[in-house]
């Protein structure tokens, strides 16, 4: 899981200061919300995490859902 956040950080660094300009605020499906919850709890396989990361990075709602899922585990 630690490598996932390093990967996410590296990706965001490559985008530069216009990260917000690249995102959307599409509503999430129930399946996406479930995947985000499983990602936050470490239940996804490496392949599932890699498939999910692009959609997380492109959608402000997905990022917020990830933050909420992580906070809910605390």
PDB file of C-alpha atoms in Angstrom:
ATOM      1  CA  UNK A   1       0.000   0.000   0.000  1.00  0.00           C
ATOM      2  CA  UNK A   2       2.903   2.344   0.778  1.00  0.00           C
ATOM      3  CA  UNK A   3       4.128   1.996  -2.816  1.00  0.00           C
ATOM      4  CA  UNK A   4       0.685   2.993  -4.097  1.00  0.00           C
ATOM      5  CA  UNK A   5       0.890   6.344  -2.386  1.00  0.00           C
ATOM      6  CA  UNK A   6       4.446   6.837  -3.660  1.00  0.00           C
ATOM      7  CA  UNK A   7       3.209   6.037  -7.164  1.00  0.00           C
ATOM      8  CA  UNK A   8       0.310   8.446  -6.755  1.00  0.00           C
ATOM      9  CA  UNK A   9       2.654  11.157  -5.485  1.00  0.00           C
ATOM     10  CA  UNK A  10       5.065  10.668  -8.390  1.00  0.00           C
ATOM     11  CA  UNK A  11       2.209  10.860 -10.877  1.00  0.00           C
ATOM     12  CA  UNK A  12       0.875  14.067  -9.358  1.00  0.00           C
ATOM     13  CA  UNK A  13       4.374  15.580  -9.438  1.00  0.00           C
ATOM     14  CA  UNK A  14       4.568  14.974 -13.182  1.00  0.00           C
ATOM     15  CA  UNK A  15       1.349  16.904 -13.768  1.00  0.00           C
ATOM     16  CA  UNK A  16       2.665  20.144 -12.336  1.00  0.00           C
ATOM     17  CA  UNK A  17       0.560  23.007 -11.004  1.00  0.00           C
ATOM     18  CA  UNK A  18      -2.418  22.476 -13.327  1.00  0.00           C
ATOM     19  CA  UNK A  19      -3.640  19.272 -11.661  1.00  0.00           C
ATOM     20  CA  UNK A  20      -7.051  20.766 -10.860  1.00  0.00           C
ATOM     21  CA  UNK A  21      -7.519  21.686 -14.511  1.00  0.00           C
ATOM     22  CA  UNK A  22      -7.273  18.031 -15.513  1.00  0.00           C
ATOM     23  CA  UNK A  23      -9.924  16.674 -13.195  1.00  0.00           C
ATOM     24  CA  UNK A  24     -13.637  16.182 -13.515  1.00  0.00           C
ATOM     25  CA  UNK A  25     -16.394  15.953 -10.974  1.00  0.00           C
ATOM     26  CA  UNK A  26     -18.377  13.085 -12.458  1.00  0.00           C
ATOM     27  CA  UNK A  27     -20.676  11.334  -9.993  1.00  0.00           C
ATOM     28  CA  UNK A  28     -19.390   7.979  -8.798  1.00  0.00           C
ATOM     29  CA  UNK A  29     -21.185   4.726  -9.409  1.00  0.00           C
ATOM     30  CA  UNK A  30     -21.881   2.363  -6.516  1.00  0.00           C
ATOM     31  CA  UNK A  31     -19.205   0.033  -7.907  1.00  0.00           C
ATOM     32  CA  UNK A  32     -16.599   2.827  -7.967  1.00  0.00           C
ATOM     33  CA  UNK A  33     -17.464   3.814  -4.400  1.00  0.00           C
ATOM     34  CA  UNK A  34     -17.091   0.191  -3.300  1.00  0.00           C
ATOM     35  CA  UNK A  35     -13.726  -0.123  -5.074  1.00  0.00           C
ATOM     36  CA  UNK A  36     -12.492   3.063  -3.414  1.00  0.00           C
ATOM     37  CA  UNK A  37     -13.525   1.734  -0.017  1.00  0.00           C
ATOM     38  CA  UNK A  38     -11.721  -1.544  -0.691  1.00  0.00           C
ATOM     39  CA  UNK A  39      -8.665   0.392  -1.913  1.00  0.00           C
ATOM     40  CA  UNK A  40      -8.586   2.429   1.300  1.00  0.00           C
ATOM     41  CA  UNK A  41      -8.767  -0.721   3.411  1.00  0.00           C
ATOM     42  CA  UNK A  42      -6.064  -2.533   1.416  1.00  0.00           C
ATOM     43  CA  UNK A  43      -8.372  -5.226   0.062  1.00  0.00           C
ATOM     44  CA  UNK A  44      -7.627  -4.775  -3.663  1.00  0.00           C
ATOM     45  CA  UNK A  45      -5.064  -6.784  -5.582  1.00  0.00           C
ATOM     46  CA  UNK A  46      -2.132  -5.031  -7.220  1.00  0.00           C
ATOM     47  CA  UNK A  47      -3.863  -5.281 -10.587  1.00  0.00           C
ATOM     48  CA  UNK A  48      -7.133  -3.848  -9.232  1.00  0.00           C
ATOM     49  CA  UNK A  49      -5.289  -0.935  -7.598  1.00  0.00           C
ATOM     50  CA  UNK A  50      -3.422  -0.125 -10.792  1.00  0.00           C
ATOM     51  CA  UNK A  51      -6.687  -0.155 -12.738  1.00  0.00           C
ATOM     52  CA  UNK A  52      -8.379   2.113 -10.192  1.00  0.00           C
ATOM     53  CA  UNK A  53      -5.656   4.768  -9.845  1.00  0.00           C
ATOM     54  CA  UNK A  54      -6.329   6.601 -13.155  1.00  0.00           C
ATOM     55  CA  UNK A  55     -10.008   7.074 -12.330  1.00  0.00           C
ATOM     56  CA  UNK A  56      -9.096   8.301  -8.839  1.00  0.00           C
ATOM     57  CA  UNK A  57      -6.742  10.885 -10.238  1.00  0.00           C
ATOM     58  CA  UNK A  58      -9.185  12.155 -12.857  1.00  0.00           C
ATOM     59  CA  UNK A  59     -12.212  12.681 -10.635  1.00  0.00           C
ATOM     60  CA  UNK A  60     -12.455  15.079  -7.711  1.00  0.00           C
ATOM     61  CA  UNK A  61     -15.366  13.080  -6.286  1.00  0.00           C
ATOM     62  CA  UNK A  62     -13.245   9.917  -6.339  1.00  0.00           C
ATOM     63  CA  UNK A  63     -10.431  11.639  -4.465  1.00  0.00           C
ATOM     64  CA  UNK A  64     -12.884  12.939  -1.879  1.00  0.00           C
ATOM     65  CA  UNK A  65     -14.425   9.476  -1.532  1.00  0.00           C
ATOM     66  CA  UNK A  66     -10.943   8.059  -0.914  1.00  0.00           C
ATOM     67  CA  UNK A  67     -10.258  10.676   1.758  1.00  0.00           C
ATOM     68  CA  UNK A  68     -13.601   9.908   3.412  1.00  0.00           C
ATOM     69  CA  UNK A  69     -12.941   6.148   3.292  1.00  0.00           C
ATOM     70  CA  UNK A  70      -9.519   6.573   4.887  1.00  0.00           C
ATOM     71  CA  UNK A  71     -10.928   8.831   7.593  1.00  0.00           C
ATOM     72  CA  UNK A  72     -13.715   6.342   8.330  1.00  0.00           C
ATOM     73  CA  UNK A  73     -11.114   3.707   9.163  1.00  0.00           C
ATOM     74  CA  UNK A  74      -9.424   5.844  11.811  1.00  0.00           C
TER      75      UNK A  74
END
